[in-house]
mmCIF file of C-alpha atoms in Angstrom:
data_model
loop_
_atom_site.group_PDB
_atom_site.id
_atom_site.type_symbol
_atom_site.label_atom_id
_atom_site.label_comp_id
_atom_site.label_asym_id
_atom_site.label_seq_id
_atom_site.Cartn_x
_atom_site.Cartn_y
_atom_site.Cartn_z
ATOM 1 C CA MET R 1 17.152 -9.693 -23.701
ATOM 2 C CA GLY R 2 14.686 -8.388 -21.098
ATOM 3 C CA ASN R 3 15.164 -6.896 -17.681
ATOM 4 C CA HIS R 4 15.723 -9.748 -15.214
ATOM 5 C CA ILE R 5 15.813 -7.610 -12.068
ATOM 6 C CA LYS R 6 12.825 -6.156 -10.232
ATOM 7 C CA ILE R 7 13.408 -3.487 -7.595
ATOM 8 C CA THR R 8 10.897 -3.355 -4.774
ATOM 9 C CA ALA R 9 10.828 -1.230 -1.632
ATOM 10 C CA ASP R 10 8.523 -0.752 1.296
ATOM 11 C CA SER R 11 6.477 2.401 1.681
ATOM 12 C CA THR R 12 8.885 3.898 4.219
ATOM 13 C CA CYS R 13 11.333 4.662 1.392
ATOM 14 C CA ASP R 14 9.529 7.956 0.593
ATOM 15 C CA LEU R 15 10.613 7.942 -3.042
ATOM 16 C CA SER R 16 8.920 10.453 -5.284
ATOM 17 C CA PRO R 17 6.234 9.184 -7.658
ATOM 18 C CA ASP R 18 8.513 10.235 -10.529
ATOM 19 C CA LEU R 19 11.369 7.969 -9.353
ATOM 20 C CA ILE R 20 9.002 5.096 -8.673
ATOM 21 C CA GLU R 21 7.626 5.380 -12.189
ATOM 22 C CA LYS R 22 10.976 6.030 -13.893
ATOM 23 C CA TYR R 23 12.603 2.925 -12.401
ATOM 24 C CA ASP R 24 9.403 0.837 -12.256
ATOM 25 C CA ILE R 25 9.806 0.229 -8.520
ATOM 26 C CA PHE R 26 7.120 -1.856 -6.847
ATOM 27 C CA ILE R 27 6.148 -0.492 -3.409
ATOM 28 C CA THR R 28 5.061 -2.843 -0.622
ATOM 29 C CA PRO R 29 2.832 -0.898 1.780
ATOM 30 C CA LEU R 30 3.231 -1.081 5.523
ATOM 31 C CA TYR R 31 0.035 -0.946 7.547
ATOM 32 C CA ILE R 32 -1.011 2.199 9.401
ATOM 33 C CA ALA R 33 -3.312 1.767 12.416
ATOM 34 C CA LYS R 34 -5.588 4.695 13.159
ATOM 35 C CA ASP R 35 -8.207 4.274 15.882
ATOM 36 C CA ASP R 36 -9.625 0.799 15.267
ATOM 37 C CA ARG R 37 -8.902 0.571 11.526
ATOM 38 C CA THR R 38 -5.839 -0.458 9.551
ATOM 39 C CA TYR R 39 -4.878 1.126 6.225
ATOM 40 C CA LYS R 40 -2.292 0.285 3.560
ATOM 41 C CA ASP R 41 0.287 3.083 3.524
ATOM 42 C CA GLY R 42 0.249 5.034 0.280
ATOM 43 C CA LEU R 43 -2.804 3.186 -1.039
ATOM 44 C CA GLU R 44 -5.530 3.755 1.537
ATOM 45 C CA ILE R 45 -3.910 6.500 3.606
ATOM 46 C CA ALA R 46 -1.472 9.298 2.755
ATOM 47 C CA PRO R 47 0.968 11.301 4.898
ATOM 48 C CA ASP R 48 -1.392 14.303 4.858
ATOM 49 C CA ASP R 49 -4.133 12.101 6.374
ATOM 50 C CA ILE R 50 -1.770 11.095 9.179
ATOM 51 C CA TYR R 51 -0.714 14.706 9.870
ATOM 52 C CA ASP R 52 -4.340 15.840 9.824
ATOM 53 C CA TYR R 53 -5.299 13.059 12.229
ATOM 54 C CA PHE R 54 -2.575 14.117 14.647
ATOM 55 C CA ASN R 55 -3.528 17.801 14.411
ATOM 56 C CA ARG R 56 -7.238 17.085 14.962
ATOM 57 C CA MET R 57 -7.027 14.282 17.526
ATOM 58 C CA GLY R 58 -3.617 14.745 19.135
ATOM 59 C CA LYS R 59 -2.947 11.041 18.577
ATOM 60 C CA VAL R 60 -0.164 9.339 16.646
ATOM 61 C CA THR R 61 -0.748 6.438 14.311
ATOM 62 C CA LYS R 62 1.141 3.172 14.555
ATOM 63 C CA THR R 63 2.668 1.042 11.830
ATOM 64 C CA SER R 64 2.580 -2.698 11.340
ATOM 65 C CA ALA R 65 5.014 -4.659 9.232
ATOM 66 C CA VAL R 66 4.256 -6.221 5.894
ATOM 67 C CA SER R 67 3.453 -9.856 6.687
ATOM 68 C CA VAL R 68 5.250 -12.873 5.255
ATOM 69 C CA SER R 69 2.128 -13.843 3.299
ATOM 70 C CA ASP R 70 1.844 -10.298 1.901
ATOM 71 C CA TYR R 71 5.471 -10.437 0.757
ATOM 72 C CA ILE R 72 4.886 -13.818 -0.867
ATOM 73 C CA ASN R 73 1.890 -12.386 -2.736
ATOM 74 C CA TYR R 74 3.868 -9.279 -3.781
ATOM 75 C CA PHE R 75 6.992 -11.171 -4.875
ATOM 76 C CA LYS R 76 5.358 -14.202 -6.556
ATOM 77 C CA PRO R 77 4.415 -12.541 -9.882
ATOM 78 C CA PHE R 78 7.978 -11.281 -10.336
ATOM 79 C CA ILE R 79 9.468 -14.664 -9.438
ATOM 80 C CA ASP R 80 7.039 -16.355 -11.837
ATOM 81 C CA GLU R 81 8.396 -14.027 -14.554
ATOM 82 C CA GLY R 82 11.916 -15.249 -13.737
ATOM 83 C CA LYS R 83 13.030 -11.971 -12.187
ATOM 84 C CA THR R 84 15.578 -11.523 -9.423
ATOM 85 C CA ILE R 85 14.124 -9.274 -6.737
ATOM 86 C CA ILE R 86 16.150 -6.581 -5.022
ATOM 87 C CA HIS R 87 14.055 -5.434 -2.070
ATOM 88 C CA ILE R 88 14.801 -2.389 0.079
ATOM 89 C CA ASN R 89 13.019 -1.981 3.377
ATOM 90 C CA ILE R 90 13.065 -0.243 6.704
ATOM 91 C CA SER R 91 15.852 -1.259 9.087
ATOM 92 C CA ASP R 92 15.373 -4.477 11.018
ATOM 93 C CA GLY R 93 15.951 -2.385 14.155
ATOM 94 C CA PHE R 94 12.648 -0.592 13.527
ATOM 95 C CA SER R 95 10.428 -3.286 12.079
ATOM 96 C CA SER R 96 10.087 -6.976 11.350
ATOM 97 C CA CYS R 97 9.706 -6.187 7.619
ATOM 98 C CA TYR R 98 13.262 -7.339 6.910
ATOM 99 C CA GLN R 99 12.763 -10.713 8.597
ATOM 100 C CA ASN R 100 9.375 -11.184 6.929
ATOM 101 C CA ALA R 101 10.779 -10.370 3.483
ATOM 102 C CA CYS R 102 13.641 -12.836 4.014
ATOM 103 C CA MET R 103 11.219 -15.574 5.088
ATOM 104 C CA ALA R 104 9.040 -14.915 2.036
#
């Protein structure tokens, strides 16, 4: 009998790479806006890049929520495999990620 549960979390969870690998957790990246470009957190931009940007430019970056369509695309392969998804994300008081994940 296989594993029927898939744990996912958004990139704000700050889990170590070891824990992500050990428990096979799928990370959904939030978007980071820097100047006029948007990057996927943890894939196209790292915390050190954000700190360096602030130190060099004196500007803070902004985040954008994972969209409903992104969540659908992230969750669909696991649903197609018959898995139940347990998703952990940033508080709904900080972001619309929770609402978007629920809609997906």
